[in-house]
Short mmCIF file of C-alpha atoms in Angstrom, two decimals:
data_model
loop_
_atom_site.label_atom_id
_atom_site.label_comp_id
_atom_site.label_asym_id
_atom_site.label_seq_id
_atom_site.Cartn_x
_atom_site.Cartn_y
_atom_site.Cartn_z
CA MET P 1471 38.87 -4.25 -23.04
CA LYS P 1472 37.42 -6.69 -25.54
CA HIS P 1473 34.25 -8.55 -24.81
CA SER P 1474 33.65 -12.07 -25.99
CA PRO P 1475 30.71 -12.79 -28.31
CA THR P 1476 29.07 -14.77 -25.51
CA SER P 1477 29.14 -11.83 -23.09
CA ILE P 1478 27.86 -9.43 -25.77
CA ILE P 1479 24.93 -11.75 -26.55
CA GLY P 1480 24.25 -12.20 -22.84
CA ASN P 1481 24.22 -8.46 -22.19
CA THR P 1482 22.00 -7.87 -25.22
CA LEU P 1483 19.49 -10.47 -24.06
CA LYS P 1484 19.59 -9.02 -20.55
CA TRP P 1485 18.72 -5.53 -21.78
CA ILE P 1486 16.02 -6.85 -24.08
CA LEU P 1487 14.44 -8.66 -21.15
CA LEU P 1488 14.69 -5.62 -18.86
CA ILE P 1489 13.23 -3.27 -21.47
CA SER P 1490 10.43 -5.74 -22.19
CA LEU P 1491 9.54 -5.96 -18.49
CA LEU P 1492 9.66 -2.16 -18.21
CA ALA P 1493 7.33 -1.85 -21.21
CA LEU P 1494 4.90 -4.37 -19.68
CA ALA P 1495 4.81 -2.28 -16.50
CA LEU P 1496 4.57 1.18 -18.08
CA LEU P 1497 2.48 0.71 -21.22
CA PRO P 1498 -0.80 0.00 -19.37
CA LEU P 1499 -0.28 3.13 -17.26
CA LEU P 1500 0.49 5.22 -20.35
CA TRP P 1501 -2.59 3.86 -22.10
CA LEU P 1502 -4.68 4.67 -19.03
CA LEU P 1503 -3.31 8.22 -18.93
CA VAL P 1504 -3.94 8.83 -22.63
CA SER P 1505 -7.42 7.29 -22.41
CA SER P 1506 -8.31 9.60 -19.54
CA LEU P 1507 -7.76 12.54 -21.92
CA ARG P 1508 -10.02 11.24 -24.71
CA THR P 1509 -13.76 11.29 -25.32
CA ASN P 1510 -15.96 8.23 -24.94
CA LEU P 1511 -16.58 8.23 -28.69
CA GLU P 1512 -12.85 8.12 -29.42
CA LEU P 1513 -12.43 5.23 -26.99
CA GLN P 1514 -15.21 3.25 -28.63
CA THR P 1515 -14.09 3.86 -32.23
CA ASP P 1516 -10.30 3.60 -31.70
CA PRO P 1517 -9.31 2.34 -28.24
CA PHE P 1518 -5.57 2.69 -28.87
CA GLY P 1519 -5.58 5.99 -30.79
CA TRP P 1520 -4.26 9.40 -29.81
CA PRO P 1521 -6.76 12.04 -28.63
CA GLN P 1522 -7.64 14.72 -31.17
CA LYS P 1523 -7.79 17.18 -28.29
CA PHE P 1524 -6.78 16.65 -24.68
CA GLN P 1525 -9.98 16.46 -22.63
CA TRP P 1526 -8.84 17.87 -19.29
CA VAL P 1527 -12.51 18.34 -18.47
CA ASN P 1528 -12.64 14.60 -17.75
CA TYR P 1529 -10.78 15.22 -14.50
CA ALA P 1530 -13.23 17.95 -13.51
CA ASN P 1531 -16.10 15.59 -14.31
CA ALA P 1532 -14.50 12.84 -12.25
CA LEU P 1533 -14.25 15.12 -9.21
CA ALA P 1534 -17.83 16.34 -9.62
CA MET P 1535 -19.70 13.16 -10.59
CA ALA P 1536 -18.53 10.66 -7.97
CA SER P 1537 -18.19 12.88 -4.86
CA LEU P 1538 -14.49 12.23 -5.29
CA PRO P 1539 -13.27 15.03 -2.95
CA ARG P 1540 -15.23 13.55 -0.03
CA LEU P 1541 -14.09 10.02 -0.85
CA LEU P 1542 -10.53 11.27 -1.22
CA LEU P 1543 -10.59 12.83 2.25
CA ASN P 1544 -12.04 9.61 3.67
CA SER P 1545 -9.25 7.57 2.06
CA VAL P 1546 -6.55 9.94 3.34
CA PHE P 1547 -7.97 9.82 6.87
CA VAL P 1548 -8.34 6.03 6.88
CA ALA P 1549 -4.89 5.40 5.39
CA VAL P 1550 -3.03 7.83 7.68
CA VAL P 1551 -4.72 6.67 10.90
CA THR P 1552 -4.25 3.03 9.89
CA VAL P 1553 -0.53 3.57 9.26
CA VAL P 1554 -0.06 5.34 12.61
CA LEU P 1555 -1.97 2.71 14.57
CA ASN P 1556 -0.34 -0.21 12.74
CA SER P 1557 3.15 1.26 13.18
CA LEU P 1558 2.56 1.85 16.89
CA VAL P 1559 1.29 -1.68 17.54
CA THR P 1560 3.81 -3.53 15.38
CA SER P 1561 6.84 -1.53 16.54
CA MET P 1562 6.10 -2.40 20.17
CA GLY P 1563 5.29 -6.01 19.36
CA SER P 1564 8.38 -6.38 17.18
CA PHE P 1565 10.57 -4.95 19.95
CA ILE P 1566 9.40 -7.68 22.31
CA LEU P 1567 9.81 -10.43 19.71
CA ALA P 1568 13.21 -9.22 18.49
CA ARG P 1569 14.98 -8.04 21.65
CA GLU P 1570 13.44 -9.96 24.57
CA HIS P 1571 13.92 -13.65 25.37
CA PHE P 1572 11.06 -15.59 26.92
CA LYS P 1573 9.40 -18.97 26.59
CA GLY P 1574 7.07 -19.25 23.61
CA ARG P 1575 8.51 -16.24 21.77
CA ASP P 1576 9.11 -18.14 18.54
CA VAL P 1577 5.63 -19.67 18.70
CA ILE P 1578 4.01 -16.25 19.05
CA TYR P 1579 6.11 -14.89 16.17
CA THR P 1580 5.12 -17.84 13.95
CA ILE P 1581 1.44 -17.43 14.75
CA LEU P 1582 1.50 -13.68 14.05
CA THR P 1583 3.42 -13.93 10.77
CA ALA P 1584 1.42 -16.94 9.56
CA GLY P 1585 -1.31 -14.48 8.68
CA VAL P 1586 0.72 -13.55 5.61
CA LEU P 1587 -0.22 -16.93 4.11
CA VAL P 1588 -3.96 -16.57 4.77
CA PRO P 1589 -6.00 -14.95 1.95
CA VAL P 1590 -7.61 -11.72 3.12
CA ILE P 1591 -10.90 -12.71 1.49
CA SER P 1592 -11.21 -15.58 3.99
CA PHE P 1593 -11.66 -12.99 6.75
CA MET P 1594 -14.74 -11.44 5.16
CA VAL P 1595 -17.36 -13.30 7.19
CA PRO P 1596 -15.58 -13.03 10.59
CA TYR P 1597 -14.83 -9.33 10.11
CA PHE P 1598 -18.36 -8.56 8.93
CA SER P 1599 -19.83 -10.38 11.91
CA MET P 1600 -17.53 -8.64 14.41
CA ILE P 1601 -18.04 -5.18 12.92
CA THR P 1602 -21.84 -5.43 12.76
CA ARG P 1603 -22.15 -6.83 16.30
CA SER P 1604 -19.92 -4.10 17.68
CA GLY P 1605 -22.04 -1.38 16.06
CA LEU P 1606 -19.22 -0.09 13.86
CA TYR P 1607 -20.79 -0.96 10.50
CA ASN P 1608 -20.69 1.88 7.95
CA THR P 1609 -18.04 3.86 9.83
CA LEU P 1610 -14.49 4.84 8.99
CA LEU P 1611 -13.37 3.36 12.32
CA ALA P 1612 -14.41 -0.09 11.08
CA LEU P 1613 -12.11 0.23 8.05
CA ILE P 1614 -9.25 1.55 10.20
CA LEU P 1615 -9.43 -1.37 12.63
CA VAL P 1616 -9.74 -3.99 9.87
CA TYR P 1617 -6.90 -2.56 7.78
CA THR P 1618 -4.68 -2.30 10.85
CA ALA P 1619 -5.33 -5.94 11.75
CA VAL P 1620 -4.86 -7.22 8.20
CA ASN P 1621 -1.44 -5.56 7.91
CA ILE P 1622 -0.08 -6.73 11.27
CA PRO P 1623 1.49 -9.99 9.94
CA VAL P 1624 3.49 -8.26 7.19
CA SER P 1625 4.52 -5.39 9.46
CA ILE P 1626 5.60 -7.73 12.26
CA PHE P 1627 7.65 -9.76 9.80
CA LEU P 1628 9.46 -6.71 8.37
CA VAL P 1629 10.01 -4.72 11.57
CA THR P 1630 11.06 -7.72 13.67
CA ALA P 1631 13.64 -8.72 11.06
CA PHE P 1632 15.01 -5.18 11.02
CA MET P 1633 15.17 -4.88 14.81
CA LYS P 1634 17.06 -8.17 15.04
CA SER P 1635 19.76 -6.65 12.83
CA ILE P 1636 20.54 -3.90 15.38
CA PRO P 1637 23.73 -4.76 17.35
CA LYS P 1638 23.02 -5.96 20.88
CA GLU P 1639 26.00 -3.98 22.17
CA LEU P 1640 24.06 -0.73 21.77
CA GLU P 1641 21.26 -1.99 23.96
CA GLU P 1642 23.68 -3.43 26.52
CA ALA P 1643 25.46 -0.08 26.76
CA ALA P 1644 22.11 1.64 27.30
CA ILE P 1645 21.27 -0.78 30.12
CA MET P 1646 24.61 -0.04 31.79
CA ASP P 1647 23.80 3.68 31.57
CA GLY P 1648 20.55 3.07 33.43
CA CYS P 1649 18.03 2.89 30.59
CA GLY P 1650 14.93 0.95 31.51
CA PHE P 1651 12.62 -1.08 29.30
CA PHE P 1652 10.69 1.87 27.85
CA LYS P 1653 13.78 4.04 27.29
CA ARG P 1654 15.55 1.20 25.47
CA PHE P 1655 12.59 0.98 23.13
CA SER P 1656 11.90 4.69 22.62
CA MET P 1657 15.46 6.08 22.62
CA ILE P 1658 17.57 3.24 21.17
CA ILE P 1659 15.68 0.66 19.14
CA LEU P 1660 12.84 2.78 17.74
CA PRO P 1661 15.04 5.52 16.18
CA LEU P 1662 17.38 2.93 14.68
CA SER P 1663 14.43 1.02 13.20
CA ARG P 1664 13.02 3.91 11.19
CA SER P 1665 13.83 2.36 7.83
CA GLY P 1666 12.10 -0.89 8.71
CA ILE P 1667 9.07 0.90 10.13
CA VAL P 1668 8.83 3.15 7.08
CA THR P 1669 8.94 0.08 4.84
CA ALA P 1670 6.11 -1.59 6.74
CA ALA P 1671 4.15 1.67 6.90
CA THR P 1672 4.44 2.13 3.14
CA PHE P 1673 3.02 -1.32 2.44
CA CYS P 1674 0.27 -0.63 4.97
CA PHE P 1675 -0.58 2.69 3.31
CA ILE P 1676 -0.69 1.19 -0.18
CA TYR P 1677 -2.99 -1.59 1.00
CA SER P 1678 -5.29 0.81 2.87
CA TRP P 1679 -5.42 3.18 -0.09
CA ASN P 1680 -6.13 0.56 -2.75
CA GLU P 1681 -8.36 -1.86 -0.79
CA PHE P 1682 -11.84 -2.39 -2.27
CA VAL P 1683 -13.47 -5.61 -1.04
CA MET P 1684 -13.55 -4.84 2.70
CA ALA P 1685 -14.57 -1.24 2.06
CA MET P 1686 -17.46 -2.45 -0.08
CA LEU P 1687 -18.46 -5.01 2.54
CA LEU P 1688 -18.30 -2.83 5.65
CA THR P 1689 -19.70 0.49 4.35
CA SER P 1690 -22.91 1.55 2.62
CA SER P 1691 -22.88 5.35 2.28
CA VAL P 1692 -20.71 8.03 0.70
CA GLU P 1693 -19.94 9.50 4.13
CA SER P 1694 -17.93 6.42 5.12
CA ARG P 1695 -16.66 5.06 1.81
CA THR P 1696 -13.21 5.41 0.29
CA ILE P 1697 -12.03 6.63 -3.07
CA GLN P 1698 -11.70 3.17 -4.61
CA LEU P 1699 -15.47 2.71 -4.30
CA GLY P 1700 -16.01 5.95 -6.19
CA ILE P 1701 -14.89 4.26 -9.42
CA LYS P 1702 -18.11 2.27 -9.64
CA PHE P 1703 -20.22 5.45 -9.71
CA PHE P 1704 -19.17 6.00 -13.33
CA SER P 1705 -20.97 2.82 -14.44
CA SER P 1706 -24.76 2.57 -14.58
CA GLN P 1707 -27.27 0.16 -16.07
CA PHE P 1708 -27.30 1.87 -19.46
CA ILE P 1709 -24.02 3.74 -19.92
CA THR P 1710 -20.46 3.90 -18.59
CA ASP P 1711 -18.43 7.11 -18.67
CA TYR P 1712 -15.08 5.49 -19.39
CA SER P 1713 -13.14 8.72 -19.91
CA SER P 1714 -14.08 10.17 -16.52
CA MET P 1715 -13.62 6.74 -14.93
CA TYR P 1716 -10.05 6.52 -16.24
CA ALA P 1717 -9.41 10.05 -14.98
CA ALA P 1718 -10.64 8.98 -11.54
CA VAL P 1719 -8.34 5.94 -11.64
CA ILE P 1720 -5.36 8.20 -12.42
CA ILE P 1721 -6.28 10.38 -9.44
CA THR P 1722 -6.47 7.36 -7.13
CA ILE P 1723 -3.06 5.95 -8.06
CA ILE P 1724 -1.11 9.23 -7.79
CA PRO P 1725 -0.68 9.10 -3.96
CA SER P 1726 0.72 5.55 -4.07
CA ILE P 1727 3.21 6.49 -6.79
CA LEU P 1728 4.31 9.67 -5.00
CA GLY P 1729 4.71 7.79 -1.73
CA TYR P 1730 7.01 5.25 -3.32
CA VAL P 1731 8.99 7.90 -5.24
CA PHE P 1732 9.79 9.86 -2.07
CA LEU P 1733 10.38 6.85 0.19
CA HIS P 1734 11.88 4.23 -2.14
CA ASP P 1735 15.37 4.57 -0.63
CA LYS P 1736 14.09 3.78 2.87
CA ILE P 1737 11.84 1.00 1.53
CA ILE P 1738 14.67 -0.75 -0.30
CA GLY P 1739 17.02 -0.21 2.64
CA GLY P 1740 14.49 -1.67 5.07
CA LEU P 1741 13.85 -4.73 2.92
CA THR P 1742 17.50 -5.50 2.25
CA THR P 1743 18.67 -4.94 5.81
CA GLY P 1744 15.96 -7.14 7.27
CA GLY P 1745 16.47 -9.77 4.63
CA VAL P 1746 20.25 -10.00 4.90
CA LYS P 1747 20.86 -9.58 8.64
CA GLY P 1748 17.54 -10.74 10.06
#
């Protein structure tokens, strides 16, 4: 089959654009990885050069210098508990908004999802005031509650759209078989909404893992801080250990990448299903 010159040019431009976008996404990560294996002197003299010898010791230094193992455990605990709590709250709320009919339902849904449009930084003063007055300042529980609340609008939007796509006939058949309100939720809607919930949970995990501003605002000690705050320990008034800092950054982004690699099918499925049928 012969292709016209126009289609050949179009395909060529398409691939050039795609490769360029891929390079823009990957090159900074590759530079960061290579830089994490160089010495500080090499970075200062030739920032874009190749290391004369791979400095794997930078990763050992990163783990030792910034109390990274403790911060890593804190981040894992905060992210996992936040995801569980957020998924529990939003799945129940989304079930009501998607499957039940009552006066004011659309108003409640609009109010909840409108939080997506509000910048998170605008919540700094209210959250700080609430956390300090409740005695939760400098605790992991404070971060868990704040991260759960911040992610509710996005999770409600995604999970509600997915639950609306489930055929009503399944629920009607369950009602005829004697399923009550709780059984309809736990045995019918919840299992069928796994892809949507996983999608929302993944976004919630990524936010909780990478968040810096609220963690800096609501904590003040290593015992209750997360791994993102450990990056600043590599910078002092007189010197910055860039090599170990870059190694620490690589360590912090690995969980997010692995999470997406293993769950990308469910994430894409949840987004497309909710977007097309919701």
